[in-house]
Coordinates of C-alpha atoms in Angstrom, one line a residue:
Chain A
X16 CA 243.0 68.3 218.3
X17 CA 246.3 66.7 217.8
X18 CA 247.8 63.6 218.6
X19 CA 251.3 62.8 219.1
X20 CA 252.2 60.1 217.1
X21 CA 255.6 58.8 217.6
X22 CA 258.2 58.7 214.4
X23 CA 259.7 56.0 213.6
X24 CA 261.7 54.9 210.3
X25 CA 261.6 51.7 209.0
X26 CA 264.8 50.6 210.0
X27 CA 263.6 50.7 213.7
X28 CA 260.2 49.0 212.4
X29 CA 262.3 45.8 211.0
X30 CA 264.3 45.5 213.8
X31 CA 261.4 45.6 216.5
X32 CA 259.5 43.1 214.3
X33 CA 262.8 40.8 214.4
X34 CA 262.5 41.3 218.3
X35 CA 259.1 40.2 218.5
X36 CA 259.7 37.3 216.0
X37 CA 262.3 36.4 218.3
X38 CA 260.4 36.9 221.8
X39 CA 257.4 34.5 220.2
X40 CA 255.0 37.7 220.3
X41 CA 254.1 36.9 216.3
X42 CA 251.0 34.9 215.3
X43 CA 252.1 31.8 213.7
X44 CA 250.4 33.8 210.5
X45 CA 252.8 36.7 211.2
X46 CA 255.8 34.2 211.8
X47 CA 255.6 32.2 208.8
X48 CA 255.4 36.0 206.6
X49 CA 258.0 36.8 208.6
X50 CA 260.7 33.6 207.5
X51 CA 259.7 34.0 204.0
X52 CA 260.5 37.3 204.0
X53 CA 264.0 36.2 205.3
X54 CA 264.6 33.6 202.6
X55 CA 264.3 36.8 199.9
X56 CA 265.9 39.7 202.7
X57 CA 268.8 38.5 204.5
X58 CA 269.6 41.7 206.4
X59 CA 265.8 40.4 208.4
X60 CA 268.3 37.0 209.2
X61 CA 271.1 39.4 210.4
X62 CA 268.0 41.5 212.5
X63 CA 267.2 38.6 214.0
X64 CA 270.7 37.5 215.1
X65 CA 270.9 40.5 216.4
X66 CA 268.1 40.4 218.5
X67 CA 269.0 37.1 220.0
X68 CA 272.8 38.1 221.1
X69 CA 271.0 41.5 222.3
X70 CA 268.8 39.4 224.4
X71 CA 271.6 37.2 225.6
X72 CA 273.8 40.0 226.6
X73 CA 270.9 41.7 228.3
X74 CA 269.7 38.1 230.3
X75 CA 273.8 37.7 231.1
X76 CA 274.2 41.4 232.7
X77 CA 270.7 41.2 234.8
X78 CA 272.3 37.7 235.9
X79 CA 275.7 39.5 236.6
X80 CA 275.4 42.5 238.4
X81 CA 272.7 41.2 240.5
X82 CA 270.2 43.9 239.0
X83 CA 267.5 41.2 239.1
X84 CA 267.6 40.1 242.3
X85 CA 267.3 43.2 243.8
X86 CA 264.3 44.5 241.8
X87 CA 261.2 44.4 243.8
X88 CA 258.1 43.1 243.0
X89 CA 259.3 40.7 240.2
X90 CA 259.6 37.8 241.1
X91 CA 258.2 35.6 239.2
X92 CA 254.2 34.8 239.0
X93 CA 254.2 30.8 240.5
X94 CA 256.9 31.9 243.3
X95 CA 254.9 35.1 244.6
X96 CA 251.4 32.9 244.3
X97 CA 252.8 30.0 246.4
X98 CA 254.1 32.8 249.0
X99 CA 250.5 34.0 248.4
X100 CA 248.8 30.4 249.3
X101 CA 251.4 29.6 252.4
X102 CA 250.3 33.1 253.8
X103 CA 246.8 32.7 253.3
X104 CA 247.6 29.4 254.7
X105 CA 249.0 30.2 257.9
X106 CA 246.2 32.9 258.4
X107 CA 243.8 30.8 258.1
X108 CA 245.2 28.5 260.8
X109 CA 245.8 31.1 263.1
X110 CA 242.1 32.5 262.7
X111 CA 241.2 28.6 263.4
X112 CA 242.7 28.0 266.6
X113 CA 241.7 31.8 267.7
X114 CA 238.1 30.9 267.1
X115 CA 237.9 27.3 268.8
X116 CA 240.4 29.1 271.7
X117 CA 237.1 31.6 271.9
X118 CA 234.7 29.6 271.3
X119 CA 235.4 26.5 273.2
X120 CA 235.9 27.3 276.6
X121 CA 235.7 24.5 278.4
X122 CA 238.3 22.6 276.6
X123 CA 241.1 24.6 278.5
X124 CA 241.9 22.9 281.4
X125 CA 242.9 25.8 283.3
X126 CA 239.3 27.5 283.1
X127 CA 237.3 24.4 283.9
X128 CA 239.1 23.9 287.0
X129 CA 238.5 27.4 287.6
X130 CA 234.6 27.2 286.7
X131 CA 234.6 23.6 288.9
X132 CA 236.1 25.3 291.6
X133 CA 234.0 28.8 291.9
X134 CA 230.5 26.1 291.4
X135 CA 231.5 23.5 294.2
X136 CA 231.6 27.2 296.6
X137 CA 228.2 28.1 295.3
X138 CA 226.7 24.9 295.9
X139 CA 228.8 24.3 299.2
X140 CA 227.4 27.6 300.1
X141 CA 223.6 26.3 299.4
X142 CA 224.2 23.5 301.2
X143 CA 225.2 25.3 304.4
X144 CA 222.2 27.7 304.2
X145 CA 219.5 24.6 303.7
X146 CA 219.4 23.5 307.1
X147 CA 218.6 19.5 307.4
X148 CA 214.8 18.7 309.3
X149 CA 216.9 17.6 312.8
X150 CA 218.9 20.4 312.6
X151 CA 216.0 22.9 312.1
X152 CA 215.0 24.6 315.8
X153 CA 211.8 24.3 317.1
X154 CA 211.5 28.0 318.2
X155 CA 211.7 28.9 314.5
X156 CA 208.8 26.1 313.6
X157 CA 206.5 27.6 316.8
X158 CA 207.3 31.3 315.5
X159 CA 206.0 30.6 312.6
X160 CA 202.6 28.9 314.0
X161 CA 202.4 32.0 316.2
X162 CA 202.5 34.1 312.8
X163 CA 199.6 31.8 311.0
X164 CA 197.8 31.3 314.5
X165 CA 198.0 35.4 315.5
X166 CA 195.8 36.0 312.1
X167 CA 193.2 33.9 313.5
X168 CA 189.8 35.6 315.1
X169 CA 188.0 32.9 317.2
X170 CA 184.1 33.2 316.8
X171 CA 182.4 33.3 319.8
X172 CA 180.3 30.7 319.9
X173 CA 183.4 28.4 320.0
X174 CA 184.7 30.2 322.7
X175 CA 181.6 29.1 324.5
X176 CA 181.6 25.7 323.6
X177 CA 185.0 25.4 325.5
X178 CA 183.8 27.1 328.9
X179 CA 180.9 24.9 328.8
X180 CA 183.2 21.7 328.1
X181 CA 185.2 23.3 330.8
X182 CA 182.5 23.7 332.9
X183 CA 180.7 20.1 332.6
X184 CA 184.6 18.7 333.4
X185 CA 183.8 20.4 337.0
X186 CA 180.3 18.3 338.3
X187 CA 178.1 19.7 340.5
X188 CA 179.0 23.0 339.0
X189 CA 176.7 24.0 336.9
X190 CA 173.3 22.3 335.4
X191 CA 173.1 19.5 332.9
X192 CA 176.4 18.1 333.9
X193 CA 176.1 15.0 331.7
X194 CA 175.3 14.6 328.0
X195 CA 172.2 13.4 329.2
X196 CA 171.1 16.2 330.8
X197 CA 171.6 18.9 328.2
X198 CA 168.9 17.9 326.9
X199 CA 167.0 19.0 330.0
X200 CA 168.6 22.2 329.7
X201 CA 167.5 23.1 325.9
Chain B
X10 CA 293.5 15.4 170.4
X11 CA 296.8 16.8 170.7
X12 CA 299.2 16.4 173.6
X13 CA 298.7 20.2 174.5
X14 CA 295.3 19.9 174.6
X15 CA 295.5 17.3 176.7
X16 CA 297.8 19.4 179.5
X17 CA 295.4 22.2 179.3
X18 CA 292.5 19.9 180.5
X19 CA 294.7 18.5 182.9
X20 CA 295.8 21.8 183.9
X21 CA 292.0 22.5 184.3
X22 CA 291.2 19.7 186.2
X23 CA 293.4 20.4 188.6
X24 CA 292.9 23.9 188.5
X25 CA 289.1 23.4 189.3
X26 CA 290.0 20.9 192.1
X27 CA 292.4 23.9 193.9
X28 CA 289.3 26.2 193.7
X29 CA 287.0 23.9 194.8
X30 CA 289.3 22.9 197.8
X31 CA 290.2 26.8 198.3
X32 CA 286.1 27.1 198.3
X33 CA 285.3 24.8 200.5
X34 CA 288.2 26.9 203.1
X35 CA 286.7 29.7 202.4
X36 CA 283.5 28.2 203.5
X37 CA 284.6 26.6 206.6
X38 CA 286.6 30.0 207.2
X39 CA 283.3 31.8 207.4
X40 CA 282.0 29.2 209.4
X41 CA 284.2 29.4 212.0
X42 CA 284.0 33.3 211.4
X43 CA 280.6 33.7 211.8
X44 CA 279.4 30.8 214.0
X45 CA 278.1 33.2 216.7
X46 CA 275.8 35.4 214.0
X47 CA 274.3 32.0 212.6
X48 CA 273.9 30.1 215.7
X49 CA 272.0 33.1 217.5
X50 CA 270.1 33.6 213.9
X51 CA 269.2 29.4 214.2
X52 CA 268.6 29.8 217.9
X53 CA 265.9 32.8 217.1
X54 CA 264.2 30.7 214.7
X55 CA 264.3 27.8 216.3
X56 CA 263.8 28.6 219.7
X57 CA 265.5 25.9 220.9
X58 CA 269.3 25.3 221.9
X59 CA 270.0 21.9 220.7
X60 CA 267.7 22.2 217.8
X61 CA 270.1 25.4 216.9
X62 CA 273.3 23.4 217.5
X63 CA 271.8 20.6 215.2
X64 CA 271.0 22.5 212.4
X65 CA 274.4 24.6 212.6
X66 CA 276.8 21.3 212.3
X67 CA 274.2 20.6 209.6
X68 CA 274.7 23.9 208.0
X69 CA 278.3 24.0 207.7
X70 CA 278.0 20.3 206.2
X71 CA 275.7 21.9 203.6
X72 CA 277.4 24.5 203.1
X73 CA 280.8 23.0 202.6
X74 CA 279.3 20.4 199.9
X75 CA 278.2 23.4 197.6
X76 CA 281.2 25.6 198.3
X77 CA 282.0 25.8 194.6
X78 CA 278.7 28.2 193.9
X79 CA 279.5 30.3 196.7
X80 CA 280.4 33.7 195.9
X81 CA 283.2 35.8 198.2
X82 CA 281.0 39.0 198.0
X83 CA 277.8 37.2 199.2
X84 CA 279.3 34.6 201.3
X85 CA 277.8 35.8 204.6
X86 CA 274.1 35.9 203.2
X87 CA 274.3 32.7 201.0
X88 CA 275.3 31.1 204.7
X89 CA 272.4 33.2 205.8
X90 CA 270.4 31.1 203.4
X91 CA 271.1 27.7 204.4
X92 CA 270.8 28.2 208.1
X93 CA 267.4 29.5 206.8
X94 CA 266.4 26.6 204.9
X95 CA 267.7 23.9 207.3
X96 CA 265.7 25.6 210.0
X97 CA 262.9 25.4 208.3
X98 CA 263.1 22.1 207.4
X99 CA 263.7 21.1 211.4
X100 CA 260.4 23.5 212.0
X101 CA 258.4 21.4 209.0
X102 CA 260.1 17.7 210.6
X103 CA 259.0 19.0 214.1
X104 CA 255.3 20.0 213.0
X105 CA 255.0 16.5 211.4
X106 CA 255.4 15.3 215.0
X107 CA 252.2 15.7 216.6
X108 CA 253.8 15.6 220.1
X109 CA 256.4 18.8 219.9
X110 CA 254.2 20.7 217.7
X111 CA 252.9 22.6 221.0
X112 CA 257.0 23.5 221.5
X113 CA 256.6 26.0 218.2
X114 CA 255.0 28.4 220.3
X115 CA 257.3 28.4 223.2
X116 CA 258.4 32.1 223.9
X117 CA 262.4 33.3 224.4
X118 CA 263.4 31.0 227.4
X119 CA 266.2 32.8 229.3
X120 CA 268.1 29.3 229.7
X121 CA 268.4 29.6 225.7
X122 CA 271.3 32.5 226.3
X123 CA 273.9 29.8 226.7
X124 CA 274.6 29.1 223.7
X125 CA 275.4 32.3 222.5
X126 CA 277.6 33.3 225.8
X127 CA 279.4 30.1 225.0
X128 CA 280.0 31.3 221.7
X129 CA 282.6 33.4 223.2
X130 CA 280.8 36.7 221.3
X131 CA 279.7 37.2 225.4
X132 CA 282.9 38.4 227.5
X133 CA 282.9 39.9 230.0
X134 CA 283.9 43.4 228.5
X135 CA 280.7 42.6 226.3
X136 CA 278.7 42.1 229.5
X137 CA 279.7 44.9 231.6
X138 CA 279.0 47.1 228.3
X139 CA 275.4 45.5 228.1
X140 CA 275.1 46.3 231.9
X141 CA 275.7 50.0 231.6
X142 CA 273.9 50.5 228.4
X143 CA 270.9 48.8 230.5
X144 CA 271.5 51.2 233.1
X145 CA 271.6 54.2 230.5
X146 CA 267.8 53.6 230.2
X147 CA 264.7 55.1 231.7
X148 CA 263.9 52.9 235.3
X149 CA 260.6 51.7 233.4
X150 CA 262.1 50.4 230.4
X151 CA 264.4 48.8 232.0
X152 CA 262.0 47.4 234.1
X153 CA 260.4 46.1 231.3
X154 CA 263.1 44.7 229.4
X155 CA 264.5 42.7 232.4
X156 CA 260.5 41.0 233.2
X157 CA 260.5 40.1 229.5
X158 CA 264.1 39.1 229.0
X159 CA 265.5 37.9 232.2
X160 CA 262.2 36.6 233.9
X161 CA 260.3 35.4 230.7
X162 CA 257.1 37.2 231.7
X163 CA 254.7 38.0 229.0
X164 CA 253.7 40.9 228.2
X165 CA 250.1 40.9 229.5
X166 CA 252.1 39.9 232.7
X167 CA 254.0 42.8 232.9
X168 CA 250.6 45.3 232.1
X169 CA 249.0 43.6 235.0
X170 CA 251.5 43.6 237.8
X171 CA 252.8 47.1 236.3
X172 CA 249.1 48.2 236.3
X173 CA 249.7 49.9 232.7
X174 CA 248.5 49.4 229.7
X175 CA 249.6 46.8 227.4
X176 CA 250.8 49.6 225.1
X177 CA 252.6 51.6 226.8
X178 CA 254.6 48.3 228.2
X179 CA 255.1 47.4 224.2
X180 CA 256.4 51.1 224.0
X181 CA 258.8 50.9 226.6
X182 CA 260.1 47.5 225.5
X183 CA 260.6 48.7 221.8
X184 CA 262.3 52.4 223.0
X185 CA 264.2 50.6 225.2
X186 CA 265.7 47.3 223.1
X187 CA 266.4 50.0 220.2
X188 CA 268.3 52.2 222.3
X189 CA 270.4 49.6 223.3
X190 CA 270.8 48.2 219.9
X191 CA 272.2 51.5 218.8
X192 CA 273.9 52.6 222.0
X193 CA 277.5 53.6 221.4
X194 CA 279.3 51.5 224.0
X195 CA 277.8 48.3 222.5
X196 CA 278.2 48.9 218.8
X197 CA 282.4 49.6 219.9
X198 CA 282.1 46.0 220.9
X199 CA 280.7 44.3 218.5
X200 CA 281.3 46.3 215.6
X201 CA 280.4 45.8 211.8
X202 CA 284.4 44.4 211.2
X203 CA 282.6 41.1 210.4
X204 CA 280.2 42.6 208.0

């Protein structure tokens, strides 16, 4: 197996480490090897001046020809969180007042009139069907004795008890007329 | 000691005092010649725009004072030197102070690019040649270079939102600063004529 391992020559590998001097990527340990090598290599001190006027140009012709603003997606970290935390934000809200319009009903005015409205027919609609007492008719009241009466069987003996009563309302009639004289008769 | 001895001392003296005051030209010459190279060389060291202003007025001060051991043929890295040194002794004054020590570690800020552009090194020939270059490169690296440049992202930043490895986005950034460094259009402008 063979791994492609990119050339480079030294040249490159001083300049790059100027770069990265410059762009603050060195360890403070790396940084300070880094100056005293200047002090005893000045073409490092020329690298590095390079690298800054490189990076100037470079920062000029992004701010020039509008390259940056057009880029997408790189905007910088804090400005793309704080579009991050309004939208989250805003959905929040909206999910807020969609719940309590949902959940809470009765706080639109439009729907508890409704609701107010359709209950007063209901109960107006009771309140016709329970008759008052004065108002109920009699015929209804006597039907329904008739029903409760109609199930009755009356024995006979009570039957005969009321054609005797009957009978001792008639005197003369029939024997043992008075109270007192039933006893004659039994 | 004789009278000619005497008007050859004289003629010494004043002699020495022409080459110290043709020195110390010389010096302020280069100064004035090289201002950009040190300035951006102080402002990469020292991160910091005033700092690098500082230390160049100080430099040239320096460097004017001890004109007469400066050599024609090393005159560019003997100013190389004390720029050098009178970073260092800024970056040694500033650790002293507890309360800017934290500012060591600040990264390339993008407002430092106005000291060089006011330089003058940064026309707008300069610029447009920068901005073609740039747009010579692949789409990634230039990607990459513009997050770390222009925006000041790190480079963990850029992995992340790029969703790449840090590698490869230390790859790109190195391919793509060298190929700018040697891309023909830039090396026209600014050239080795002050080499």
């Amino acid at each position: 197996m063979t791994v492609a391992v990119e050339q480079t020559n030294p040249a490159d590998d001083r300049q790059w480490l100027a770069m990265r001097y410059v762009l603050g990527e060195l360890t403070a340990e790396q940084a300070a090897e880094f100056e005293t090598a200047m002090t005893n290599d000045v073409s490092l001190c020329e690298a590095v001046s390079e690298a800054v006027q490189l990076f100037s140009g470079v920062a000029l012709a992004c701010e020039a020809d509008g390259i940056a603003a057009d880029a997408v997606s790189v905007a910088p970290r804090r400005q793309r969180q704080s579009r991050i935390a309004v939208f989250a934000a805003c959905s929040a809200l909206a999910l807020i007042l969609v719940v309590m319009f949902f959940t809470q009903p009765s706080v639109n005015p439009t729907v508890v009139a409704d609701h107010s409205a359709s209950e007063a027919d209901v109960l107006a609609s009771l309140l016709s069907d329970e008759l008052p007492p004065e108002t109920s008719s009699d015929s209804e009241v006597d039907l329904m004795l008739e029903d409760s009466l109609a199930d009755l069987v009356a024995p006979e003996w009570l039957l005969t008890a009321i054609e005797l009563d009957d009978a001792l309302k008639e005197p003369g009639e029939f024997p043992g007329q008075t109270p007192d004289d039933e006893t004659d008769v039994f | 000691m004789s009278q000619d001895a005497e008007k050859d001392s004289a003629n010494a003296a004043q002699s020495g005092d022409l080459d110290v005051q043709s020195a110390r030209a010389q010096v302020e010459e280069a100064c004035v010649r090289w201002q950009t190279d040190l300035t951006a060389f102080l402002l990469g060291v020292l991160k910091n725009r005033h700092l690098a202003e500082d230390a160049f007025q100080k430099l040239v001060i320096k460097a004017i004072e001890a004109a007469e051991s400066a050599r024609q043929e090393t005159l560019r890295g003997w100013l190389f030197r004390i720029a050098l040194n009178e970073a260092r002794q800024i970056q040694r004054e500033r650790q002293r102070d507890t309360v800017h020590y934290g500012r060591l570690a600040e990264q390339w800020p993008s407002n430092n690019t106005g000291l060089v552009a006011e330089s003058g090194l940064l026309n707008d020939d300069m610029i447009q040649a920068v901005q073609k270059s740039l747009k010579k490169l692949p789409v990634e690296q230039q990607n990459v270079i513009r997050r770390r440049i222009y925006y000041g992202q790190t480079f963990a930043e850029i992995a992340k939102e790029m969703n790449l490895p840090l590698g490869t986005v230390l790859t790109w950034m190195r391919r793509g600063l060298l190929k700018l460094k040697e891309d023909a259009g830039l090396k026209s402008l600014v050239g080795d004529e002050d080499l």
